[in-house]
Coordinates of C-alpha atoms in Angstrom, one line a residue:
M17 CA 132.4 121.8 108.4
G18 CA 128.9 121.5 109.5
L19 CA 125.6 119.6 109.5
D20 CA 123.4 119.7 106.4
A21 CA 120.0 117.9 106.0
W22 CA 117.8 117.4 102.8
V23 CA 114.9 115.6 101.3
Y24 CA 115.1 114.2 97.9
C25 CA 112.5 114.8 95.2
N26 CA 110.4 111.9 93.5
C27 CA 110.9 113.2 89.9
F28 CA 112.5 109.9 88.9
R29 CA 109.9 107.7 90.5
D30 CA 107.1 109.8 89.2
G31 CA 108.5 110.0 85.7
K32 CA 108.9 113.8 85.8
L33 CA 112.5 114.0 84.6
R34 CA 113.6 116.5 82.1
E35 CA 116.0 114.2 80.6
P36 CA 115.9 110.4 81.0
P37 CA 119.0 108.6 82.3
K38 CA 121.1 106.3 80.1
V39 CA 119.8 102.8 80.2
R40 CA 123.3 101.4 80.7
W41 CA 123.5 103.2 84.1
K42 CA 120.9 101.0 85.5
V43 CA 119.5 103.8 87.8
Y44 CA 117.5 102.9 90.9
V45 CA 116.0 104.6 94.0
E46 CA 118.0 104.3 97.2
E47 CA 116.4 103.8 100.6
T48 CA 117.2 107.5 101.2
G49 CA 114.9 108.5 98.3
G50 CA 117.9 109.6 96.2
I51 CA 118.9 107.9 92.9
A52 CA 121.9 106.0 92.1
C53 CA 123.4 104.0 89.4
V54 CA 125.0 100.5 89.2
T55 CA 127.9 101.3 86.9
Q56 CA 131.4 100.6 87.9
Q57 CA 133.1 102.5 85.3
L58 CA 134.6 105.9 86.4
E59 CA 133.6 107.7 83.2
E60 CA 130.1 106.4 83.4
Q61 CA 129.8 107.4 87.0
I62 CA 131.1 110.9 86.3
A63 CA 128.5 111.1 83.3
F64 CA 125.8 110.0 85.7
D65 CA 126.8 112.5 88.4
Q66 CA 126.7 115.4 85.8
W67 CA 123.3 114.3 84.5
L68 CA 121.9 114.1 88.2
A69 CA 123.4 117.5 89.1
L70 CA 122.3 119.5 86.1
R71 CA 120.0 117.8 83.7
A72 CA 117.8 115.1 85.4
C73 CA 115.3 117.4 86.9
E74 CA 114.8 120.9 88.2
H75 CA 116.2 119.9 91.6
R76 CA 120.0 120.0 91.6
N77 CA 121.3 116.5 92.6
G78 CA 117.6 115.6 93.1
M79 CA 117.3 117.5 96.4
L80 CA 113.9 119.1 96.8
L81 CA 114.9 120.8 99.9
H82 CA 118.4 121.4 101.4
H83 CA 119.3 123.2 104.7
H84 CA 122.7 123.9 106.3
L85 CA 121.6 123.3 109.9
G86 CA 124.8 124.8 111.5
N87 CA 128.6 124.5 111.9
I88 CA 130.1 122.0 114.4
A89 CA 130.2 124.6 117.1
L90 CA 126.5 125.7 116.7
I91 CA 125.4 122.0 116.6
A92 CA 127.4 121.4 119.8
L93 CA 125.7 124.5 121.4
L94 CA 122.3 123.2 120.6
R95 CA 123.0 119.7 121.8
S96 CA 124.4 121.2 125.0
E97 CA 121.1 123.1 125.6
L98 CA 118.8 120.2 124.8
N99 CA 121.0 117.7 126.8
C100 CA 119.3 119.3 130.0
F101 CA 116.1 117.5 128.9
P102 CA 117.3 114.4 127.1
D103 CA 113.9 112.6 127.6
D104 CA 112.1 115.4 125.7
F105 CA 114.4 115.3 122.7
P106 CA 115.5 111.7 122.0
V107 CA 115.4 111.9 118.2
L108 CA 117.2 115.1 118.0
L109 CA 119.9 114.1 120.4
R110 CA 120.5 110.5 119.3
Q111 CA 119.8 110.8 115.6
V112 CA 120.4 114.4 114.5
L113 CA 122.5 116.4 116.9
Y114 CA 124.8 113.6 118.1
D115 CA 127.7 114.9 115.9
G116 CA 128.1 118.2 114.1
V117 CA 129.4 116.8 111.0
H118 CA 127.8 113.2 110.5
S119 CA 126.7 112.3 107.0
G120 CA 125.5 109.2 105.2
D121 CA 122.6 108.5 107.6
Y122 CA 118.9 109.5 107.6
L123 CA 115.8 109.6 109.5
A124 CA 113.2 107.1 108.1
P125 CA 109.6 108.2 107.6
G126 CA 108.7 106.2 110.7
D127 CA 110.9 108.6 112.7
I128 CA 109.5 111.7 111.2
A129 CA 106.3 111.7 113.4
R130 CA 108.5 111.5 116.6
L131 CA 110.7 114.3 115.3
Q132 CA 107.7 116.3 114.5
L133 CA 106.6 116.1 118.3
E134 CA 110.0 117.1 119.4
I135 CA 110.0 120.2 117.0
E136 CA 106.7 121.2 118.6
R137 CA 108.3 120.9 122.1
L138 CA 111.3 122.8 120.8
K139 CA 109.1 125.9 120.0
A140 CA 108.5 126.3 123.7
F141 CA 112.0 125.5 124.7
R142 CA 113.9 128.5 126.2
C143 CA 117.8 128.6 126.1
S144 CA 120.3 129.9 128.5
S145 CA 121.3 132.8 126.1
S146 CA 119.7 135.0 123.4
E147 CA 122.5 133.7 121.0
A148 CA 121.5 130.1 121.6
Q149 CA 117.8 131.0 121.3
N150 CA 118.2 132.7 118.0
F151 CA 120.0 129.4 116.7
V152 CA 117.3 127.2 118.2
D153 CA 114.5 129.3 116.5
E154 CA 116.2 129.1 113.1
F155 CA 116.9 125.4 113.6
C156 CA 113.3 124.7 114.5
R157 CA 112.1 126.6 111.5
Q158 CA 114.4 124.4 109.2
R159 CA 113.5 121.2 110.8
K160 CA 109.9 122.0 110.4
E161 CA 110.4 122.6 106.6
L162 CA 112.3 119.3 106.4
V163 CA 109.6 117.4 108.2
E164 CA 106.9 118.8 105.9
C165 CA 108.8 118.1 102.9
S166 CA 109.7 114.5 104.0
K167 CA 106.1 113.8 104.7
M168 CA 105.0 115.2 101.4
M169 CA 107.5 113.2 99.4
N170 CA 107.3 110.1 101.8
N171 CA 111.2 110.3 101.8
P172 CA 113.7 110.3 104.7
I173 CA 115.5 113.4 105.9
V174 CA 119.1 112.7 104.9
F175 CA 122.2 114.1 106.5

């Protein structure tokens, strides 16, 4: 178990699909930037999921960028390090690192600018151990990529 984050592509919205969806699926863009369908029939949902995963566009499941941020223990380690300075990292602590396995939530584009400032602060942050510092450095690199991708797509970062 661990924490993953991603940003969806805009291929559906921009008309850049390799294969169009079936009209009967009634495909729409969710607030996360991902696409979903209205169908309630299991067979149709399975067909939609297979299309989205493999045929819709060049991005598997519509994810332009995906990062595994860390397992539950590494996320707890990072949260512990940053909790020494909670006022410097409110978005990271309250919306990203609050749980090492949360899913189904996201950072809206309005939160991305605040997160970007925290990532800049994180670059200068020094941990209590070299092991923790290595993890923070990698986490910082991944967060920076996710922020840049989110801004480019104008889509949330999803967990």
